[in-house]
Amino acid sequence: MRTTIYKETLEGRIVAIKTPRQLEPEPDIELIDHFLTEASTSLVMNHDNMVKLYGCCLETFIPILVYEFLSIGGLFQCLHDDVASSKCIKWGDRLRVATDIAYALSYMHNALLKPVVHRDVRSLSVLLDDSLRGKLANFGYSMSITPGETPQRFPVEGTPGYIDPDVETQEVTDKCDVYSFGVFVLELLTKRQPLEMARCGADLVDVFVSAVERNCMMGMIDNEVLEQASRDEIQRVAQLALLCVA
């Protein structure tokens, strides 16, 4: 979605303000719906591993959202951008962030009266605080579901490379997030970008599964992980990811 994040100070507190890249004079219905969904979803949830929404301005054509400010910023940048060594995310940090996001998804799927499916789990939807704890963000595609009822059918949303291939049925269930989480864990292990691979006609899951079948999985693991993690740790985390995408 076309958004910009500003760092501002409101009432003595540093916040992150999320706006459309352009406040168009004519309403963009899709963008309005995306921001309203994000605001309404964030307001009904409260978990330490989710970015907190402080407020929402409805006086513009498209709502403006005010979130807590997280100084480290996005996980994607720490993984994939050329950043200072102090911002590089180590193996232990990656494990902790994966656990944090798993807790957030478990809360969304199990702790609410009506479970919520995120539908866009990826490294770009994860922010980091000063302690490198992971917080889930970007709830614009989120959707409530009713357990026991036939899954609702909606147009496929999310990011190529992370989307459950079974979602071609257009049925939204918590399994959509489980699959995306598995891809996210593979991204942490390999430091490969699922979206960029998808744009080139490849799929991280397919490539990784093929490597496992050919007994050359370790050749896909990020060098920093190979230096910091034991072979047993890597294999156990990889097995968890494969269970999620199965």
PDB file of N, CA and C in Angstrom, residues 96-171:
ATOM      1  N   ARG A  96      14.510 -15.030  18.627  1.00  0.00           N
ATOM      2  CA  ARG A  96      13.623 -14.334  19.545  1.00  0.00           C
ATOM      3  C   ARG A  96      12.511 -13.613  18.782  1.00  0.00           C
ATOM      4  N   VAL A  97      12.846 -12.975  17.672  1.00  0.00           N
ATOM      5  CA  VAL A  97      11.828 -12.276  16.881  1.00  0.00           C
ATOM      6  C   VAL A  97      10.808 -13.262  16.323  1.00  0.00           C
ATOM      7  N   ALA A  98      11.279 -14.409  15.841  1.00  0.00           N
ATOM      8  CA  ALA A  98      10.346 -15.425  15.336  1.00  0.00           C
ATOM      9  C   ALA A  98       9.384 -15.858  16.441  1.00  0.00           C
ATOM     10  N   THR A  99       9.913 -16.039  17.648  1.00  0.00           N
ATOM     11  CA  THR A  99       9.066 -16.409  18.788  1.00  0.00           C
ATOM     12  C   THR A  99       8.070 -15.305  19.113  1.00  0.00           C
ATOM     13  N   ASP A 100       8.521 -14.060  19.087  1.00  0.00           N
ATOM     14  CA  ASP A 100       7.637 -12.924  19.369  1.00  0.00           C
ATOM     15  C   ASP A 100       6.471 -12.879  18.378  1.00  0.00           C
ATOM     16  N   ILE A 101       6.763 -13.060  17.099  1.00  0.00           N
ATOM     17  CA  ILE A 101       5.702 -12.999  16.087  1.00  0.00           C
ATOM     18  C   ILE A 101       4.776 -14.199  16.216  1.00  0.00           C
ATOM     19  N   ALA A 102       5.318 -15.344  16.600  1.00  0.00           N
ATOM     20  CA  ALA A 102       4.463 -16.508  16.845  1.00  0.00           C
ATOM     21  C   ALA A 102       3.483 -16.225  17.987  1.00  0.00           C
ATOM     22  N   TYR A 103       3.964 -15.562  19.054  1.00  0.00           N
ATOM     23  CA  TYR A 103       3.080 -15.192  20.164  1.00  0.00           C
ATOM     24  C   TYR A 103       1.983 -14.238  19.684  1.00  0.00           C
ATOM     25  N   ALA A 104       2.352 -13.263  18.863  1.00  0.00           N
ATOM     26  CA  ALA A 104       1.365 -12.305  18.364  1.00  0.00           C
ATOM     27  C   ALA A 104       0.290 -13.011  17.535  1.00  0.00           C
ATOM     28  N   LEU A 105       0.713 -13.924  16.660  1.00  0.00           N
ATOM     29  CA  LEU A 105      -0.253 -14.644  15.817  1.00  0.00           C
ATOM     30  C   LEU A 105      -1.120 -15.583  16.655  1.00  0.00           C
ATOM     31  N   SER A 106      -0.519 -16.212  17.655  1.00  0.00           N
ATOM     32  CA  SER A 106      -1.304 -17.077  18.539  1.00  0.00           C
ATOM     33  C   SER A 106      -2.385 -16.280  19.255  1.00  0.00           C
ATOM     34  N   TYR A 107      -2.030 -15.068  19.682  1.00  0.00           N
ATOM     35  CA  TYR A 107      -3.018 -14.178  20.312  1.00  0.00           C
ATOM     36  C   TYR A 107      -4.147 -13.852  19.338  1.00  0.00           C
ATOM     37  N   MET A 108      -3.799 -13.501  18.117  1.00  0.00           N
ATOM     38  CA  MET A 108      -4.814 -13.140  17.125  1.00  0.00           C
ATOM     39  C   MET A 108      -5.731 -14.318  16.804  1.00  0.00           C
ATOM     40  N   HIS A 109      -5.141 -15.512  16.758  1.00  0.00           N
ATOM     41  CA  HIS A 109      -5.918 -16.687  16.344  1.00  0.00           C
ATOM     42  C   HIS A 109      -6.704 -17.328  17.483  1.00  0.00           C
ATOM     43  N   ASN A 110      -6.233 -17.148  18.720  1.00  0.00           N
ATOM     44  CA  ASN A 110      -6.789 -17.948  19.817  1.00  0.00           C
ATOM     45  C   ASN A 110      -7.341 -17.172  21.005  1.00  0.00           C
ATOM     46  N   ALA A 111      -6.944 -15.913  21.187  1.00  0.00           N
ATOM     47  CA  ALA A 111      -7.282 -15.209  22.420  1.00  0.00           C
ATOM     48  C   ALA A 111      -8.457 -14.241  22.279  1.00  0.00           C
ATOM     49  N   LEU A 112      -8.955 -14.044  21.076  1.00  0.00           N
ATOM     50  CA  LEU A 112     -10.041 -13.086  20.844  1.00  0.00           C
ATOM     51  C   LEU A 112     -11.369 -13.816  20.677  1.00  0.00           C
ATOM     52  N   LEU A 113     -12.462 -13.105  20.958  1.00  0.00           N
ATOM     53  CA  LEU A 113     -13.780 -13.721  20.780  1.00  0.00           C
ATOM     54  C   LEU A 113     -13.986 -14.173  19.341  1.00  0.00           C
ATOM     55  N   LYS A 114     -13.514 -13.348  18.402  1.00  0.00           N
ATOM     56  CA  LYS A 114     -13.506 -13.736  16.991  1.00  0.00           C
ATOM     57  C   LYS A 114     -12.062 -13.690  16.501  1.00  0.00           C
ATOM     58  N   PRO A 115     -11.521 -14.843  16.136  1.00  0.00           N
ATOM     59  CA  PRO A 115     -10.129 -14.860  15.683  1.00  0.00           C
ATOM     60  C   PRO A 115      -9.904 -13.890  14.521  1.00  0.00           C
ATOM     61  N   VAL A 116      -8.692 -13.342  14.461  1.00  0.00           N
ATOM     62  CA  VAL A 116      -8.315 -12.422  13.395  1.00  0.00           C
ATOM     63  C   VAL A 116      -7.160 -13.026  12.610  1.00  0.00           C
ATOM     64  N   VAL A 117      -7.295 -13.039  11.289  1.00  0.00           N
ATOM     65  CA  VAL A 117      -6.230 -13.504  10.404  1.00  0.00           C
ATOM     66  C   VAL A 117      -5.497 -12.277   9.873  1.00  0.00           C
ATOM     67  N   HIS A 118      -4.178 -12.248  10.007  1.00  0.00           N
ATOM     68  CA  HIS A 118      -3.388 -11.074   9.623  1.00  0.00           C
ATOM     69  C   HIS A 118      -3.328 -10.904   8.107  1.00  0.00           C
ATOM     70  N   ARG A 119      -3.009 -11.968   7.383  1.00  0.00           N
ATOM     71  CA  ARG A 119      -2.995 -12.036   5.920  1.00  0.00           C
ATOM     72  C   ARG A 119      -1.814 -11.316   5.259  1.00  0.00           C
ATOM     73  N   ASP A 120      -0.861 -10.818   6.046  1.00  0.00           N
ATOM     74  CA  ASP A 120       0.306 -10.188   5.424  1.00  0.00           C
ATOM     75  C   ASP A 120       1.535 -10.336   6.311  1.00  0.00           C
ATOM     76  N   VAL A 121       1.741 -11.556   6.840  1.00  0.00           N
ATOM     77  CA  VAL A 121       2.903 -11.827   7.688  1.00  0.00           C
ATOM     78  C   VAL A 121       4.145 -11.877   6.801  1.00  0.00           C
ATOM     79  N   ARG A 122       5.121 -11.028   7.105  1.00  0.00           N
ATOM     80  CA  ARG A 122       6.364 -10.929   6.333  1.00  0.00           C
ATOM     81  C   ARG A 122       7.330 -10.059   7.119  1.00  0.00           C
ATOM     82  N   SER A 123       8.579 -10.003   6.695  1.00  0.00           N
ATOM     83  CA  SER A 123       9.567  -9.214   7.448  1.00  0.00           C
ATOM     84  C   SER A 123       9.236  -7.729   7.417  1.00  0.00           C
ATOM     85  N   LEU A 124       8.578  -7.240   6.364  1.00  0.00           N
ATOM     86  CA  LEU A 124       8.194  -5.833   6.300  1.00  0.00           C
ATOM     87  C   LEU A 124       7.067  -5.493   7.268  1.00  0.00           C
ATOM     88  N   SER A 125       6.403  -6.497   7.804  1.00  0.00           N
ATOM     89  CA  SER A 125       5.332  -6.270   8.773  1.00  0.00           C
ATOM     90  C   SER A 125       5.807  -6.451  10.212  1.00  0.00           C
ATOM     91  N   VAL A 126       7.122  -6.524  10.402  1.00  0.00           N
ATOM     92  CA  VAL A 126       7.687  -6.713  11.737  1.00  0.00           C
ATOM     93  C   VAL A 126       8.592  -5.534  12.069  1.00  0.00           C
ATOM     94  N   LEU A 127       8.340  -4.897  13.215  1.00  0.00           N
ATOM     95  CA  LEU A 127       9.169  -3.805  13.707  1.00  0.00           C
ATOM     96  C   LEU A 127       9.916  -4.261  14.956  1.00  0.00           C
ATOM     97  N   LEU A 128      11.018  -3.573  15.261  1.00  0.00           N
ATOM     98  CA  LEU A 128      11.876  -3.958  16.384  1.00  0.00           C
ATOM     99  C   LEU A 128      12.006  -2.814  17.372  1.00  0.00           C
ATOM    100  N   ASP A 129      11.934  -3.147  18.669  1.00  0.00           N
ATOM    101  CA  ASP A 129      12.142  -2.120  19.683  1.00  0.00           C
ATOM    102  C   ASP A 129      13.614  -2.074  20.090  1.00  0.00           C
ATOM    103  N   ASP A 130      13.922  -1.292  21.127  1.00  0.00           N
ATOM    104  CA  ASP A 130      15.317  -1.105  21.549  1.00  0.00           C
ATOM    105  C   ASP A 130      15.992  -2.411  21.951  1.00  0.00           C
ATOM    106  N   SER A 131      15.205  -3.369  22.424  1.00  0.00           N
ATOM    107  CA  SER A 131      15.753  -4.649  22.873  1.00  0.00           C
ATOM    108  C   SER A 131      15.730  -5.705  21.782  1.00  0.00           C
ATOM    109  N   LEU A 132      15.439  -5.271  20.545  1.00  0.00           N
ATOM    110  CA  LEU A 132      15.320  -6.176  19.403  1.00  0.00           C
ATOM    111  C   LEU A 132      14.237  -7.224  19.631  1.00  0.00           C
ATOM    112  N   ARG A 133      13.152  -6.793  20.270  1.00  0.00           N
ATOM    113  CA  ARG A 133      11.959  -7.631  20.360  1.00  0.00           C
ATOM    114  C   ARG A 133      11.075  -7.325  19.167  1.00  0.00           C
ATOM    115  N   GLY A 134      10.466  -8.362  18.621  1.00  0.00           N
ATOM    116  CA  GLY A 134       9.648  -8.186  17.432  1.00  0.00           C
ATOM    117  C   GLY A 134       8.219  -7.786  17.751  1.00  0.00           C
ATOM    118  N   LYS A 135       7.676  -6.869  16.948  1.00  0.00           N
ATOM    119  CA  LYS A 135       6.288  -6.441  17.086  1.00  0.00           C
ATOM    120  C   LYS A 135       5.619  -6.486  15.718  1.00  0.00           C
ATOM    121  N   LEU A 136       4.470  -7.136  15.663  1.00  0.00           N
ATOM    122  CA  LEU A 136       3.740  -7.285  14.411  1.00  0.00           C
ATOM    123  C   LEU A 136       2.979  -6.007  14.078  1.00  0.00           C
ATOM    124  N   ALA A 137       3.014  -5.614  12.806  1.00  0.00           N
ATOM    125  CA  ALA A 137       2.359  -4.385  12.351  1.00  0.00           C
ATOM    126  C   ALA A 137       1.595  -4.677  11.058  1.00  0.00           C
ATOM    127  N   ASN A 138       1.073  -3.610  10.431  1.00  0.00           N
ATOM    128  CA  ASN A 138       0.423  -3.678   9.120  1.00  0.00           C
ATOM    129  C   ASN A 138      -0.817  -4.597   9.128  1.00  0.00           C
ATOM    130  N   PHE A 139      -1.901  -4.087   9.694  1.00  0.00           N
ATOM    131  CA  PHE A 139      -3.115  -4.884   9.827  1.00  0.00           C
ATOM    132  C   PHE A 139      -4.188  -4.524   8.795  1.00  0.00           C
ATOM    133  N   GLY A 140      -3.769  -3.875   7.710  1.00  0.00           N
ATOM    134  CA  GLY A 140      -4.743  -3.409   6.729  1.00  0.00           C
ATOM    135  C   GLY A 140      -5.456  -4.499   5.964  1.00  0.00           C
ATOM    136  N   TYR A 141      -4.864  -5.700   5.893  1.00  0.00           N
ATOM    137  CA  TYR A 141      -5.506  -6.828   5.212  1.00  0.00           C
ATOM    138  C   TYR A 141      -6.181  -7.785   6.201  1.00  0.00           C
ATOM    139  N   SER A 142      -6.115  -7.473   7.490  1.00  0.00           N
ATOM    140  CA  SER A 142      -6.612  -8.386   8.512  1.00  0.00           C
ATOM    141  C   SER A 142      -8.114  -8.602   8.397  1.00  0.00           C
ATOM    142  N   MET A 143      -8.551  -9.767   8.890  1.00  0.00           N
ATOM    143  CA  MET A 143      -9.964 -10.119   8.767  1.00  0.00           C
ATOM    144  C   MET A 143     -10.384 -11.018   9.923  1.00  0.00           C
ATOM    145  N   SER A 144     -11.558 -10.725  10.495  1.00  0.00           N
ATOM    146  CA  SER A 144     -12.118 -11.588  11.538  1.00  0.00           C
ATOM    147  C   SER A 144     -12.787 -12.795  10.896  1.00  0.00           C
ATOM    148  N   ILE A 145     -12.662 -13.940  11.554  1.00  0.00           N
ATOM    149  CA  ILE A 145     -13.319 -15.151  11.074  1.00  0.00           C
ATOM    150  C   ILE A 145     -14.123 -15.762  12.218  1.00  0.00           C
ATOM    151  N   THR A 146     -15.081 -16.604  11.880  1.00  0.00           N
ATOM    152  CA  THR A 146     -15.917 -17.268  12.883  1.00  0.00           C
ATOM    153  C   THR A 146     -15.588 -18.752  12.910  1.00  0.00           C
ATOM    154  N   PRO A 147     -15.023 -19.247  14.023  1.00  0.00           N
ATOM    155  CA  PRO A 147     -14.662 -20.667  14.107  1.00  0.00           C
ATOM    156  C   PRO A 147     -15.874 -21.568  13.891  1.00  0.00           C
ATOM    157  N   GLY A 148     -15.668 -22.655  13.178  1.00  0.00           N
ATOM    158  CA  GLY A 148     -16.739 -23.621  12.965  1.00  0.00           C
ATOM    159  C   GLY A 148     -17.586 -23.341  11.748  1.00  0.00           C
ATOM    160  N   GLU A 149     -17.524 -22.133  11.240  1.00  0.00           N
ATOM    161  CA  GLU A 149     -18.300 -21.796  10.051  1.00  0.00           C
ATOM    162  C   GLU A 149     -17.468 -22.027   8.786  1.00  0.00           C
ATOM    163  N   THR A 150     -18.150 -22.199   7.667  1.00  0.00           N
ATOM    164  CA  THR A 150     -17.446 -22.337   6.397  1.00  0.00           C
ATOM    165  C   THR A 150     -16.600 -21.087   6.168  1.00  0.00           C
ATOM    166  N   PRO A 151     -15.319 -21.262   5.854  1.00  0.00           N
ATOM    167  CA  PRO A 151     -14.451 -20.083   5.655  1.00  0.00           C
ATOM    168  C   PRO A 151     -15.026 -19.133   4.619  1.00  0.00           C
ATOM    169  N   GLN A 152     -14.898 -17.825   4.912  1.00  0.00           N
ATOM    170  CA  GLN A 152     -15.370 -16.815   3.978  1.00  0.00           C
ATOM    171  C   GLN A 152     -14.430 -16.731   2.777  1.00  0.00           C
ATOM    172  N   ARG A 153     -14.996 -16.368   1.640  1.00  0.00           N
ATOM    173  CA  ARG A 153     -14.206 -16.237   0.414  1.00  0.00           C
ATOM    174  C   ARG A 153     -13.996 -14.758   0.105  1.00  0.00           C
ATOM    175  N   PHE A 154     -12.741 -14.390  -0.081  1.00  0.00           N
ATOM    176  CA  PHE A 154     -12.398 -13.007  -0.388  1.00  0.00           C
ATOM    177  C   PHE A 154     -11.265 -13.001  -1.407  1.00  0.00           C
ATOM    178  N   PRO A 155     -11.111 -11.908  -2.149  1.00  0.00           N
ATOM    179  CA  PRO A 155      -9.985 -11.812  -3.087  1.00  0.00           C
ATOM    180  C   PRO A 155      -8.660 -12.040  -2.363  1.00  0.00           C
ATOM    181  N   VAL A 156      -7.725 -12.677  -3.049  1.00  0.00           N
ATOM    182  CA  VAL A 156      -6.420 -12.972  -2.460  1.00  0.00           C
ATOM    183  C   VAL A 156      -5.683 -11.666  -2.160  1.00  0.00           C
ATOM    184  N   GLU A 157      -5.217 -11.531  -0.921  1.00  0.00           N
ATOM    185  CA  GLU A 157      -4.439 -10.368  -0.506  1.00  0.00           C
ATOM    186  C   GLU A 157      -3.130 -10.853   0.108  1.00  0.00           C
ATOM    187  N   GLY A 158      -2.169  -9.957   0.210  1.00  0.00           N
ATOM    188  CA  GLY A 158      -0.894 -10.313   0.808  1.00  0.00           C
ATOM    189  C   GLY A 158       0.246 -10.000  -0.140  1.00  0.00           C
ATOM    190  N   THR A 159       1.398 -10.588   0.143  1.00  0.00           N
ATOM    191  CA  THR A 159       2.616 -10.306  -0.614  1.00  0.00           C
ATOM    192  C   THR A 159       3.072 -11.561  -1.344  1.00  0.00           C
ATOM    193  N   PRO A 160       3.285 -11.490  -2.656  1.00  0.00           N
ATOM    194  CA  PRO A 160       3.781 -12.654  -3.394  1.00  0.00           C
ATOM    195  C   PRO A 160       5.037 -13.228  -2.745  1.00  0.00           C
ATOM    196  N   GLY A 161       5.117 -14.541  -2.717  1.00  0.00           N
ATOM    197  CA  GLY A 161       6.238 -15.209  -2.069  1.00  0.00           C
ATOM    198  C   GLY A 161       5.915 -15.664  -0.666  1.00  0.00           C
ATOM    199  N   TYR A 162       4.948 -14.979  -0.027  1.00  0.00           N
ATOM    200  CA  TYR A 162       4.523 -15.345   1.328  1.00  0.00           C
ATOM    201  C   TYR A 162       3.112 -15.948   1.348  1.00  0.00           C
ATOM    202  N   ILE A 163       2.400 -15.865   0.235  1.00  0.00           N
ATOM    203  CA  ILE A 163       0.987 -16.246   0.229  1.00  0.00           C
ATOM    204  C   ILE A 163       0.837 -17.758   0.124  1.00  0.00           C
ATOM    205  N   ASP A 164       0.006 -18.322   0.977  1.00  0.00           N
ATOM    206  CA  ASP A 164      -0.324 -19.739   0.941  1.00  0.00           C
ATOM    207  C   ASP A 164      -0.907 -20.086  -0.431  1.00  0.00           C
ATOM    208  N   PRO A 165      -0.302 -21.023  -1.178  1.00  0.00           N
ATOM    209  CA  PRO A 165      -0.845 -21.357  -2.503  1.00  0.00           C
ATOM    210  C   PRO A 165      -2.277 -21.864  -2.442  1.00  0.00           C
ATOM    211  N   ASP A 166      -2.687 -22.457  -1.306  1.00  0.00           N
ATOM    212  CA  ASP A 166      -4.064 -22.934  -1.178  1.00  0.00           C
ATOM    213  C   ASP A 166      -5.072 -21.798  -1.114  1.00  0.00           C
ATOM    214  N   VAL A 167      -4.598 -20.546  -0.911  1.00  0.00           N
ATOM    215  CA  VAL A 167      -5.512 -19.425  -0.795  1.00  0.00           C
ATOM    216  C   VAL A 167      -6.142 -19.091  -2.154  1.00  0.00           C
ATOM    217  N   GLU A 168      -5.714 -19.790  -3.218  1.00  0.00           N
ATOM    218  CA  GLU A 168      -6.376 -19.629  -4.514  1.00  0.00           C
ATOM    219  C   GLU A 168      -7.862 -19.965  -4.397  1.00  0.00           C
ATOM    220  N   THR A 169      -8.226 -20.741  -3.382  1.00  0.00           N
ATOM    221  CA  THR A 169      -9.645 -21.027  -3.127  1.00  0.00           C
ATOM    222  C   THR A 169     -10.373 -19.788  -2.628  1.00  0.00           C
ATOM    223  N   GLN A 170      -9.603 -18.752  -2.244  1.00  0.00           N
ATOM    224  CA  GLN A 170     -10.115 -17.503  -1.680  1.00  0.00           C
ATOM    225  C   GLN A 170     -10.748 -17.703  -0.312  1.00  0.00           C
ATOM    226  N   GLU A 171     -10.445 -18.810   0.343  1.00  0.00           N
ATOM    227  CA  GLU A 171     -10.956 -19.051   1.693  1.00  0.00           C
ATOM    228  C   GLU A 171      -9.935 -18.549   2.710  1.00  0.00           C
TER     229      GLU A 171
END
